[in-house]
């Protein structure tokens, strides 16, 4: 029994080991696995919908194929020929196209002046493909834009596209690895926009491995980056014109006539300092809105997806779900804007996917389709997967939002709290740390120390608690544990932890 408990803790270290009577993640979000035929290697690079009704699921793969998948909403999915496979449960795969160069995103019929079709970012171009006669075979492959360069590195991925609020298509470009000529291609490590004429506009440099990006509720674009050189741990950051996100490969394009970012001084950027000092020393260096503590909340973050399901997926409307390829989990993010910049908190959400989570897509019923691949880097027990996450209708007891205050934090919950345990400061533990901005591969927590919670005031409705804290630290991650908090039924939180990246302390 002891070894079994240790194994459970290793899977998700921050989740308390529950007794048999306590609820689990599966009680609230049921996971359904869609089987794949033996001749389909579904290493998902992108997900989308072929039809407006969202019944025919598209999946492109890193091996360069495009599939349309039918009957994806069945509760007991089977393949044709499997034992007890009823026609109503059979999932069908049709290959529409092959021969693409590792497409890593899908966008169907973007509108805003773009032709109808299926848009995908390949390594060297943004492409539009079309099935003009409706036979589920692609008849046309068209180059929309190929203005970024390739130099032969295996690491030169291109992600997207995503439709921006201005009607352009966004693509993010991975930095290359290797010496010689490999790092010399223009626009590697940048986010770029493409208009209806195929013209490319660079947005900002400093991206390392921007595997996921998307819009928050107000239309602003954010991206996730993977831990590595110049990236202490995985992060979520705001994509804005002319800012610098820290990875230096993109700076090799700043002398190009199209660049909107110019080096402010010789030797830019200055490195080897804590982030509070780094943003002061380096003009336009963009601090992450959220750091994802490594490895507890992931190792290689991927797509971010706004919950705009109007309650069909539970109580987290307008929050973000973020996949992680390295640990096969999904985390949840709450953002707020302080002093014109974004910051916020991340929480555990759902673990146990079969493979590394790379792509997310909403179904018409508010269920979440999850496409995965381990790409040889681990993440899950299988090399690839296609799964569906369905809210059971039960609301988990969770920290819902975590907001910064001048003297602490205000936390709201999905259910009313027990006033006795929630008002007891011993029910909480708070510590903080920062990272160093440097060129090294990743960085451990720096200057970790405990903070004192002096007061816990419970709101009259029992749905929020105001915590007064001594010693908040700008540009530090604040880890808050809620192990002692109970709801009115005496139940503990499903995930009794949150991490707030506090860049700015609000004035009121």
Short mmCIF file of N, CA, C and O in Angstrom, two decimals, residues 50 66 95-98 100 116-118 120 128-143:
data_model
loop_
_atom_site.label_atom_id
_atom_site.label_comp_id
_atom_site.label_asym_id
_atom_site.label_seq_id
_atom_site.Cartn_x
_atom_site.Cartn_y
_atom_site.Cartn_z
N UNK A 50 -14.50 20.79 -39.68
CA UNK A 50 -14.73 20.95 -41.11
C UNK A 50 -16.07 21.64 -41.38
O UNK A 50 -16.21 22.32 -42.39
N UNK A 66 -3.61 15.04 -43.05
CA UNK A 66 -4.82 15.71 -42.61
C UNK A 66 -5.96 14.70 -42.65
O UNK A 66 -6.22 14.10 -43.71
N UNK A 95 -8.47 10.00 -44.55
CA UNK A 95 -7.30 10.84 -44.82
C UNK A 95 -7.60 11.74 -46.02
O UNK A 95 -7.85 11.25 -47.12
N UNK A 96 -7.55 13.03 -45.80
CA UNK A 96 -7.85 14.00 -46.85
C UNK A 96 -6.61 14.42 -47.63
O UNK A 96 -6.71 14.83 -48.79
N UNK A 97 -5.43 14.33 -46.99
CA UNK A 97 -4.21 14.88 -47.58
C UNK A 97 -3.01 14.28 -46.88
O UNK A 97 -3.07 13.95 -45.70
N UNK A 98 -1.91 14.14 -47.61
CA UNK A 98 -0.63 13.77 -47.00
C UNK A 98 0.47 14.54 -47.70
O UNK A 98 0.26 15.15 -48.75
N UNK A 100 2.42 17.04 -46.22
CA UNK A 100 2.71 18.36 -45.66
C UNK A 100 3.97 18.30 -44.80
O UNK A 100 4.43 17.23 -44.40
N UNK A 116 -12.45 31.06 -48.04
CA UNK A 116 -12.80 29.87 -47.28
C UNK A 116 -11.79 28.77 -47.56
O UNK A 116 -11.21 28.68 -48.64
N UNK A 117 -11.57 27.93 -46.59
CA UNK A 117 -10.64 26.82 -46.73
C UNK A 117 -10.05 26.45 -45.39
O UNK A 117 -10.40 27.02 -44.34
N UNK A 118 -9.16 25.48 -45.40
CA UNK A 118 -8.47 25.01 -44.20
C UNK A 118 -7.05 25.59 -44.22
O UNK A 118 -6.28 25.33 -45.14
N UNK A 120 -3.32 26.05 -42.49
CA UNK A 120 -2.37 25.37 -41.62
C UNK A 120 -0.99 25.98 -41.78
O UNK A 120 -0.59 26.33 -42.90
N UNK A 128 -3.19 27.29 -47.47
CA UNK A 128 -4.64 27.09 -47.51
C UNK A 128 -4.92 25.87 -48.37
O UNK A 128 -4.39 25.76 -49.49
N UNK A 129 -5.71 24.94 -47.87
CA UNK A 129 -6.07 23.76 -48.65
C UNK A 129 -7.59 23.71 -48.78
O UNK A 129 -8.32 24.25 -47.95
N UNK A 130 -8.05 23.04 -49.83
CA UNK A 130 -9.49 23.07 -50.13
C UNK A 130 -9.94 21.75 -50.73
O UNK A 130 -9.26 21.17 -51.58
N UNK A 131 -11.09 21.28 -50.27
CA UNK A 131 -11.80 20.16 -50.89
C UNK A 131 -12.94 20.77 -51.70
O UNK A 131 -14.03 21.01 -51.18
N UNK A 132 -12.71 21.02 -52.98
CA UNK A 132 -13.65 21.80 -53.77
C UNK A 132 -14.90 21.02 -54.19
O UNK A 132 -15.94 21.62 -54.47
N UNK A 133 -14.81 19.68 -54.23
CA UNK A 133 -15.97 18.90 -54.68
C UNK A 133 -16.63 18.09 -53.58
O UNK A 133 -17.53 17.29 -53.83
N UNK A 134 -16.19 18.26 -52.34
CA UNK A 134 -16.86 17.64 -51.22
C UNK A 134 -16.71 16.15 -51.09
O UNK A 134 -17.53 15.49 -50.45
N UNK A 135 -15.62 15.57 -51.65
CA UNK A 135 -15.43 14.12 -51.57
C UNK A 135 -14.46 13.71 -50.47
O UNK A 135 -13.99 12.57 -50.43
N UNK A 136 -14.15 14.64 -49.57
CA UNK A 136 -13.23 14.40 -48.46
C UNK A 136 -11.80 14.13 -48.93
O UNK A 136 -11.02 13.45 -48.26
N UNK A 137 -11.44 14.68 -50.08
CA UNK A 137 -10.07 14.65 -50.57
C UNK A 137 -9.68 16.08 -50.94
O UNK A 137 -10.46 16.79 -51.60
N UNK A 138 -8.51 16.51 -50.53
CA UNK A 138 -8.06 17.87 -50.82
C UNK A 138 -7.65 17.97 -52.29
O UNK A 138 -6.87 17.16 -52.80
N UNK A 139 -8.21 19.00 -52.97
CA UNK A 139 -7.92 19.22 -54.39
C UNK A 139 -6.90 20.32 -54.63
O UNK A 139 -6.28 20.39 -55.69
N UNK A 140 -6.73 21.22 -53.64
CA UNK A 140 -5.91 22.40 -53.84
C UNK A 140 -5.07 22.67 -52.60
O UNK A 140 -5.59 22.64 -51.48
N UNK A 141 -3.78 22.91 -52.80
CA UNK A 141 -2.90 23.38 -51.73
C UNK A 141 -2.27 24.68 -52.22
O UNK A 141 -1.60 24.70 -53.26
N UNK A 142 -2.51 25.75 -51.49
CA UNK A 142 -2.11 27.09 -51.92
C UNK A 142 -1.22 27.74 -50.87
O UNK A 142 -1.52 27.69 -49.67
N UNK A 143 -0.12 28.35 -51.29
CA UNK A 143 0.73 29.11 -50.39
C UNK A 143 0.13 30.49 -50.16
O UNK A 143 -0.10 31.24 -51.12
#
